[in-house]
mmCIF file of C-alpha atoms in Angstrom:
data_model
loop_
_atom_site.group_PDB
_atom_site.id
_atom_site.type_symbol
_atom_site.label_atom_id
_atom_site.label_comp_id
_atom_site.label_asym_id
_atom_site.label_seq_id
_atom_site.Cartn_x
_atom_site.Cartn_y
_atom_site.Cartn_z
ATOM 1 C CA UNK A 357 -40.396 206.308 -110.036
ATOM 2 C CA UNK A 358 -41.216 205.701 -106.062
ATOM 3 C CA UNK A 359 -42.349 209.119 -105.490
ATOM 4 C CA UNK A 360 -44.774 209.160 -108.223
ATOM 5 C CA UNK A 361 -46.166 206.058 -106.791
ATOM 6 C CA UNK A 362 -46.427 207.082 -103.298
ATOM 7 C CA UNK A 363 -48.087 209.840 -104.663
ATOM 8 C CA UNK A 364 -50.995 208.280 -106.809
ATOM 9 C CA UNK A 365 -50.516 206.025 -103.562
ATOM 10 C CA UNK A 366 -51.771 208.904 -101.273
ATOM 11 C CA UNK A 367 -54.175 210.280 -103.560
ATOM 12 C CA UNK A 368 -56.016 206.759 -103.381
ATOM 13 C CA UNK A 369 -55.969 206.494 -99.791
ATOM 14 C CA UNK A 370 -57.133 209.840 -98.981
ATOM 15 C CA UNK A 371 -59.941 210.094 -101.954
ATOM 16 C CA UNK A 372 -61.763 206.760 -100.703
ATOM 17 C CA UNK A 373 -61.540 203.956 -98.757
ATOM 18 C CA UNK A 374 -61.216 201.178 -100.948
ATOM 19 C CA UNK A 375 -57.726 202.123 -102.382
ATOM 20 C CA UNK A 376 -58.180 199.643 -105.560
ATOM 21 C CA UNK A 377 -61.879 200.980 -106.806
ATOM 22 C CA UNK A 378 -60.230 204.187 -106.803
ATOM 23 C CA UNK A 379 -57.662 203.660 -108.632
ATOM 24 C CA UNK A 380 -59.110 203.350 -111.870
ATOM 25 C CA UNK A 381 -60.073 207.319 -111.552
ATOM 26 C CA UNK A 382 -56.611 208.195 -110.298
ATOM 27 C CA UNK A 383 -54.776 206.834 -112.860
ATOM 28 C CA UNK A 384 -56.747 208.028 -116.019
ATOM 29 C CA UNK A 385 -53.590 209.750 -117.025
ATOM 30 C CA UNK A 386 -51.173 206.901 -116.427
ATOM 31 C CA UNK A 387 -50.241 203.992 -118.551
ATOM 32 C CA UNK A 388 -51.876 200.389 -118.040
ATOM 33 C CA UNK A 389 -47.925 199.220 -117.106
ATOM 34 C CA UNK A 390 -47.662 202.522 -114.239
ATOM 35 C CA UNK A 391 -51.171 201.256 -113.194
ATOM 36 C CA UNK A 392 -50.036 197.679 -112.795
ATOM 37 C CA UNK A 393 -47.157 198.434 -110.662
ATOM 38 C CA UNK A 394 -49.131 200.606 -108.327
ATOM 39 C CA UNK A 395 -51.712 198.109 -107.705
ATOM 40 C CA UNK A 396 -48.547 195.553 -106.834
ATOM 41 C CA UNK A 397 -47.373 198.185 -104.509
ATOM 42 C CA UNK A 398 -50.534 198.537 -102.892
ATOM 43 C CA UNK A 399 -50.526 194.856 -102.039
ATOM 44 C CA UNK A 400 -46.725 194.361 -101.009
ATOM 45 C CA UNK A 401 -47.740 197.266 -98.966
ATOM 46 C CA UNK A 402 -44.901 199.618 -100.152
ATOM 47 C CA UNK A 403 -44.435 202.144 -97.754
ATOM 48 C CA UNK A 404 -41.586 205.088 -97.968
ATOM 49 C CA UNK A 405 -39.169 204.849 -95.323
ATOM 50 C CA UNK A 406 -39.228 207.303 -92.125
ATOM 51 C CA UNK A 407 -36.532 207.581 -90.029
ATOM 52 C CA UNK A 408 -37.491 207.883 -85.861
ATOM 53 C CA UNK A 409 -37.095 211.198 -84.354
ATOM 54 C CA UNK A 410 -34.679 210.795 -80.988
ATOM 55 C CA UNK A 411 -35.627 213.005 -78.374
ATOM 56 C CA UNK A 412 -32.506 212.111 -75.770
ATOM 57 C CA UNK A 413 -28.649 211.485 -76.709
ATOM 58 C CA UNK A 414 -29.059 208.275 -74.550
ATOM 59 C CA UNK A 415 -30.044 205.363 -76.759
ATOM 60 C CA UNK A 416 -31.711 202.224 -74.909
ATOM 61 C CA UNK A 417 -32.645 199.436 -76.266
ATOM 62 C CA UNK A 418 -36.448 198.456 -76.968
ATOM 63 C CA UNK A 419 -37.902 196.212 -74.164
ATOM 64 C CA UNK A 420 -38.127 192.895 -75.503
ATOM 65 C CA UNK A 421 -40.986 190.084 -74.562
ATOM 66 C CA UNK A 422 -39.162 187.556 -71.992
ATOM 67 C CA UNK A 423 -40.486 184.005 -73.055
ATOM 68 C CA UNK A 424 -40.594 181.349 -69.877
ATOM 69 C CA UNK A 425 -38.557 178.567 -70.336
ATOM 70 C CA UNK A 426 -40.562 175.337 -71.350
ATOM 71 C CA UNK A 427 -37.525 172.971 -71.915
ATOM 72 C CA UNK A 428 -39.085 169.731 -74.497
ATOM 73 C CA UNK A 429 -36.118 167.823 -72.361
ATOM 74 C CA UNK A 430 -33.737 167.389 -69.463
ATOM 75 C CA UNK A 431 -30.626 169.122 -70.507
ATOM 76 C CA UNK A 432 -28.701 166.595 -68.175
ATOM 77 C CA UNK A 433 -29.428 163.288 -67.148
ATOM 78 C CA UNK A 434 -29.094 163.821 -63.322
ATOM 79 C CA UNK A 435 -30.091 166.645 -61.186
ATOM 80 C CA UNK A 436 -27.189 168.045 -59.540
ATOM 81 C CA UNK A 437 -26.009 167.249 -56.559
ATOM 82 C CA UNK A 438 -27.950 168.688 -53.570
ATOM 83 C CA UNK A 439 -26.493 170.802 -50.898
ATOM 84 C CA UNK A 440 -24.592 169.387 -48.355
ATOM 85 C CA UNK A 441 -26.474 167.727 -45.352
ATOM 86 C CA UNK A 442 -25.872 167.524 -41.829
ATOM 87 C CA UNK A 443 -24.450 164.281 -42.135
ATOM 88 C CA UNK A 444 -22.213 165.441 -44.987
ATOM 89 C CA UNK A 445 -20.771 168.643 -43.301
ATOM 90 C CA UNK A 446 -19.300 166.677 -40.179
ATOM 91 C CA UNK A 447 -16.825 164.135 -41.236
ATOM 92 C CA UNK A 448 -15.130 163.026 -37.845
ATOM 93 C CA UNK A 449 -14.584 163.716 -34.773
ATOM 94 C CA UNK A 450 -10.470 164.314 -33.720
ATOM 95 C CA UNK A 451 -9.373 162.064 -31.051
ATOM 96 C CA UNK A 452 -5.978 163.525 -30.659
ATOM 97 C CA UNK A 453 -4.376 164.460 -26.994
ATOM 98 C CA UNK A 454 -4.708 167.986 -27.857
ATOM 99 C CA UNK A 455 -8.319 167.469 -28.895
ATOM 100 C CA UNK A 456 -9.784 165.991 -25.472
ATOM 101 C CA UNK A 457 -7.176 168.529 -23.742
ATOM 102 C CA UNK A 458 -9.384 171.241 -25.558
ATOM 103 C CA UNK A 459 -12.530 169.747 -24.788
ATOM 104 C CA UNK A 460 -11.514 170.211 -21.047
ATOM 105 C CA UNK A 461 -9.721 173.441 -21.118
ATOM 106 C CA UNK A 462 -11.934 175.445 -23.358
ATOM 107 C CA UNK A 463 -15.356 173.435 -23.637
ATOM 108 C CA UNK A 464 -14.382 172.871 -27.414
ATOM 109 C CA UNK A 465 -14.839 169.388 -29.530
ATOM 110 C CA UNK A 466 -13.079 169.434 -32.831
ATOM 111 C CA UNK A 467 -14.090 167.766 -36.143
ATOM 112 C CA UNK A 468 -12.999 167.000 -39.369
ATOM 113 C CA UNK A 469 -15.633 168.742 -41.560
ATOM 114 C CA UNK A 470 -16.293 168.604 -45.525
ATOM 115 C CA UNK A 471 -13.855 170.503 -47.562
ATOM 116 C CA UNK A 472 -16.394 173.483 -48.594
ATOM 117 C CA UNK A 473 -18.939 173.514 -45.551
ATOM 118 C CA UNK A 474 -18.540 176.762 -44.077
ATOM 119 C CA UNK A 475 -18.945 177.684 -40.005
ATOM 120 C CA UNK A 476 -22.815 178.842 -40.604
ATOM 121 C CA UNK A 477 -23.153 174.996 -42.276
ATOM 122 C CA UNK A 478 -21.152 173.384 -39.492
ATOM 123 C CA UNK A 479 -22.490 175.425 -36.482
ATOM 124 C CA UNK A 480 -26.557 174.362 -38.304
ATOM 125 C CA UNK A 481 -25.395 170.926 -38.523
ATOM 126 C CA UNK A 482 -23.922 169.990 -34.755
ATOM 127 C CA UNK A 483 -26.591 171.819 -33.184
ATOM 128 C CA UNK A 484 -29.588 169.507 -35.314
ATOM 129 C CA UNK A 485 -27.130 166.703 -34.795
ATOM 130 C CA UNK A 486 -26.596 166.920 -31.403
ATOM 131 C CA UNK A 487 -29.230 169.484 -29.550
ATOM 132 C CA UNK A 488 -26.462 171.663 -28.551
ATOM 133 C CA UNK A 489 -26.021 176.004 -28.167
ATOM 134 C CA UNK A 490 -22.541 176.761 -30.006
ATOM 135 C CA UNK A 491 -20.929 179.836 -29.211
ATOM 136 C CA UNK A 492 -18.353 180.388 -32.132
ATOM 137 C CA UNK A 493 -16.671 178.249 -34.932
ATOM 138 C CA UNK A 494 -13.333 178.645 -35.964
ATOM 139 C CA UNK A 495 -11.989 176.723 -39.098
ATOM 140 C CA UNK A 496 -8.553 175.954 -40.511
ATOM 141 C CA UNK A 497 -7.405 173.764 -43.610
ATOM 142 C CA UNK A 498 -5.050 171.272 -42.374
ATOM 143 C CA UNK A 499 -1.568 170.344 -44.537
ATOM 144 C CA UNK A 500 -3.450 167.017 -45.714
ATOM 145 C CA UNK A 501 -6.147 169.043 -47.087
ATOM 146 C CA UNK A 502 -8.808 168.831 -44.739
ATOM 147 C CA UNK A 503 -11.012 171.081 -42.685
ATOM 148 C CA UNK A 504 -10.663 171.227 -39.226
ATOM 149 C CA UNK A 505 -13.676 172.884 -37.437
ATOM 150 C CA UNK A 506 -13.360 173.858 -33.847
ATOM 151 C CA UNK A 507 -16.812 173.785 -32.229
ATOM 152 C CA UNK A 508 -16.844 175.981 -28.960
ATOM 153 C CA UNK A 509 -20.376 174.741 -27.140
ATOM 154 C CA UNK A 510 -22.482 176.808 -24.350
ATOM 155 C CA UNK A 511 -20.890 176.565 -21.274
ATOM 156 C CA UNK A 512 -24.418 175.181 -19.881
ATOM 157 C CA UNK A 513 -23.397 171.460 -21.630
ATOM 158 C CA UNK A 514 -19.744 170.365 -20.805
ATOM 159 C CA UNK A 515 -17.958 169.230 -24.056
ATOM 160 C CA UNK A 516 -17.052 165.770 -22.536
ATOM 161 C CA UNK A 517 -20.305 165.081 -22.077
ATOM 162 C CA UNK A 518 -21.218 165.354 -25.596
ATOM 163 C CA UNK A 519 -17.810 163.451 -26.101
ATOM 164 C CA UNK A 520 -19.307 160.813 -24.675
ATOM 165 C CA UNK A 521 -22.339 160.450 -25.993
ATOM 166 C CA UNK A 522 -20.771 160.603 -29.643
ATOM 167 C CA UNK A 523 -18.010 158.207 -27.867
ATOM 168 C CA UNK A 524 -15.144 160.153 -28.453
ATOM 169 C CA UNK A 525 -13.541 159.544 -24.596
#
Protein backbone atom coordinates (compact mmCIF):
# COMPACT_ATOMS: atom_id res chain seq x y z
CA UNK A 1 0.00 0.00 0.00
CA UNK A 2 1.01 3.97 -0.17
CA UNK A 3 1.71 4.23 3.40
CA UNK A 4 4.02 1.41 3.53
CA UNK A 5 5.85 3.01 0.76
CA UNK A 6 6.08 6.41 2.09
CA UNK A 7 7.32 4.77 4.92
CA UNK A 8 10.34 2.63 3.57
CA UNK A 9 10.26 6.06 1.55
CA UNK A 10 11.20 8.07 4.74
CA UNK A 11 13.33 5.58 6.22
CA UNK A 12 15.62 5.95 2.99
CA UNK A 13 15.72 9.55 3.02
CA UNK A 14 16.46 10.06 6.54
CA UNK A 15 19.12 6.96 6.91
CA UNK A 16 21.40 8.39 3.95
CA UNK A 17 21.61 10.55 1.31
CA UNK A 18 21.58 8.59 -1.66
CA UNK A 19 17.96 7.23 -1.29
CA UNK A 20 18.64 4.23 -3.94
CA UNK A 21 22.09 2.74 -2.24
CA UNK A 22 20.03 2.57 0.72
CA UNK A 23 17.50 0.89 -0.28
CA UNK A 24 18.87 -2.37 -0.66
CA UNK A 25 19.32 -2.40 3.41
CA UNK A 26 15.81 -1.07 3.93
CA UNK A 27 14.09 -3.44 2.14
CA UNK A 28 15.79 -6.76 3.32
CA UNK A 29 12.40 -7.77 4.54
CA UNK A 30 10.40 -6.85 1.46
CA UNK A 31 9.80 -8.71 -1.71
CA UNK A 32 11.91 -8.00 -5.02
CA UNK A 33 8.17 -6.81 -6.61
CA UNK A 34 7.57 -4.20 -3.15
CA UNK A 35 11.24 -3.20 -3.86
CA UNK A 36 10.60 -2.49 -7.51
CA UNK A 37 7.72 -0.30 -6.96
CA UNK A 38 9.46 1.78 -4.37
CA UNK A 39 12.36 2.48 -6.46
CA UNK A 40 9.59 3.67 -9.32
CA UNK A 41 8.15 5.84 -6.68
CA UNK A 42 11.29 7.29 -5.80
CA UNK A 43 11.79 8.42 -9.37
CA UNK A 44 8.12 9.64 -10.26
CA UNK A 45 8.81 11.41 -7.10
CA UNK A 46 5.65 10.17 -5.23
CA UNK A 47 4.93 12.39 -2.60
CA UNK A 48 1.71 12.07 -0.08
CA UNK A 49 -0.57 14.82 -0.41
CA UNK A 50 -0.74 17.82 2.28
CA UNK A 51 -3.38 19.99 2.38
CA UNK A 52 -2.34 24.08 3.13
CA UNK A 53 -3.12 25.35 6.48
CA UNK A 54 -5.36 28.83 6.04
CA UNK A 55 -4.63 31.23 8.56
CA UNK A 56 -7.53 34.02 7.49
CA UNK A 57 -11.29 33.29 6.29
CA UNK A 58 -10.40 35.67 3.35
CA UNK A 59 -9.11 33.65 0.42
CA UNK A 60 -6.99 35.66 -2.32
CA UNK A 61 -5.74 34.48 -5.06
CA UNK A 62 -1.86 33.70 -5.60
CA UNK A 63 -0.04 36.61 -7.40
CA UNK A 64 0.58 35.52 -10.76
CA UNK A 65 3.81 36.55 -13.10
CA UNK A 66 2.42 39.38 -15.62
CA UNK A 67 4.16 38.53 -19.05
CA UNK A 68 4.72 41.90 -21.40
CA UNK A 69 3.05 41.74 -24.45
CA UNK A 70 5.43 40.89 -27.47
CA UNK A 71 2.72 40.63 -30.24
CA UNK A 72 4.61 38.24 -33.45
CA UNK A 73 1.99 40.64 -35.55
CA UNK A 74 -0.23 43.65 -36.05
CA UNK A 75 -3.57 42.61 -34.82
CA UNK A 76 -5.07 45.20 -37.38
CA UNK A 77 -3.88 46.45 -40.47
CA UNK A 78 -4.17 50.23 -39.68
CA UNK A 79 -3.49 52.11 -36.59
CA UNK A 80 -6.50 53.76 -35.44
CA UNK A 81 -7.47 56.84 -36.14
CA UNK A 82 -5.64 59.63 -34.23
CA UNK A 83 -7.28 62.19 -32.11
CA UNK A 84 -8.90 64.91 -33.55
CA UNK A 85 -6.72 67.95 -34.70
CA UNK A 86 -7.19 71.50 -34.70
CA UNK A 87 -8.18 71.50 -38.11
CA UNK A 88 -10.63 68.66 -37.48
CA UNK A 89 -12.43 70.15 -34.37
CA UNK A 90 -13.54 73.47 -36.25
CA UNK A 91 -15.69 72.72 -39.16
CA UNK A 92 -17.11 76.25 -40.21
CA UNK A 93 -17.65 79.28 -39.35
CA UNK A 94 -21.77 80.45 -39.20
CA UNK A 95 -22.48 83.33 -41.35
CA UNK A 96 -26.03 83.75 -40.31
CA UNK A 97 -27.62 87.39 -39.30
CA UNK A 98 -27.79 86.25 -35.84
CA UNK A 99 -24.17 85.11 -35.97
CA UNK A 100 -22.42 88.57 -36.96
CA UNK A 101 -25.29 90.21 -34.65
CA UNK A 102 -23.51 88.10 -31.83
CA UNK A 103 -20.17 88.85 -32.84
CA UNK A 104 -21.13 92.59 -32.21
CA UNK A 105 -23.33 92.34 -29.26
CA UNK A 106 -21.47 89.87 -27.17
CA UNK A 107 -17.82 89.60 -28.74
CA UNK A 108 -18.83 85.92 -29.73
CA UNK A 109 -17.98 84.06 -33.28
CA UNK A 110 -19.84 80.84 -33.73
CA UNK A 111 -18.72 77.63 -35.52
CA UNK A 112 -19.80 74.52 -36.68
CA UNK A 113 -17.48 72.09 -34.79
CA UNK A 114 -16.93 68.12 -35.16
CA UNK A 115 -19.66 66.05 -33.76
CA UNK A 116 -17.57 64.69 -30.57
CA UNK A 117 -14.96 67.62 -29.97
CA UNK A 118 -15.74 68.86 -26.69
CA UNK A 119 -15.33 72.83 -25.40
CA UNK A 120 -11.67 71.98 -23.81
CA UNK A 121 -10.88 70.59 -27.70
CA UNK A 122 -12.56 73.57 -29.33
CA UNK A 123 -11.41 76.36 -26.89
CA UNK A 124 -7.30 74.46 -27.57
CA UNK A 125 -8.00 74.55 -31.13
CA UNK A 126 -9.22 78.44 -31.94
CA UNK A 127 -6.77 79.75 -29.66
CA UNK A 128 -3.56 77.68 -31.73
CA UNK A 129 -5.61 78.51 -34.78
CA UNK A 130 -6.07 81.90 -34.36
CA UNK A 131 -3.74 83.44 -31.34
CA UNK A 132 -6.74 84.39 -29.46
CA UNK A 133 -7.73 84.46 -25.20
CA UNK A 134 -11.34 82.71 -25.04
CA UNK A 135 -13.31 83.33 -22.15
CA UNK A 136 -16.03 80.49 -22.17
CA UNK A 137 -17.50 77.93 -24.73
CA UNK A 138 -20.89 77.01 -24.85
CA UNK A 139 -22.07 74.09 -27.17
CA UNK A 140 -25.42 72.88 -28.49
CA UNK A 141 -26.36 70.01 -31.05
CA UNK A 142 -28.33 71.52 -33.72
CA UNK A 143 -31.72 69.58 -35.26
CA UNK A 144 -29.46 68.59 -38.40
CA UNK A 145 -27.09 66.95 -36.16
CA UNK A 146 -24.35 69.20 -35.84
CA UNK A 147 -22.40 70.98 -33.17
CA UNK A 148 -22.66 74.43 -32.79
CA UNK A 149 -19.84 75.97 -30.62
CA UNK A 150 -20.17 79.48 -29.40
CA UNK A 151 -16.69 80.96 -28.90
CA UNK A 152 -16.85 84.04 -26.46
CA UNK A 153 -13.13 85.81 -27.09
CA UNK A 154 -11.23 88.34 -24.55
CA UNK A 155 -12.68 91.49 -24.74
CA UNK A 156 -8.96 92.84 -25.55
CA UNK A 157 -9.53 91.42 -29.50
CA UNK A 158 -12.98 92.48 -30.98
CA UNK A 159 -14.70 89.40 -32.60
CA UNK A 160 -15.10 91.21 -36.01
CA UNK A 161 -11.77 91.59 -36.24
CA UNK A 162 -11.01 88.02 -36.13
CA UNK A 163 -14.15 87.81 -38.49
CA UNK A 164 -12.28 89.37 -40.79
CA UNK A 165 -9.27 87.96 -40.87
CA UNK A 166 -10.95 84.37 -41.21
CA UNK A 167 -13.32 86.44 -43.79
CA UNK A 168 -16.43 85.82 -42.29
CA UNK A 169 -17.82 89.78 -42.78
Amino acid sequence: SFKSLYFIFSLTITHSFHPTLTMAKATTKVSKRREKEVLQAIKKGKRPRTRKVHHSATFTLPKQRVVPKNPKYARRSIDKRRALDKFAVLVRPVTSDRAVRLMENTNTLVFITHLKAHKKQIKRAFSDMYQVKIERVNTLITPRGEKKAFIKVNKDTPAIDIASKIGIC
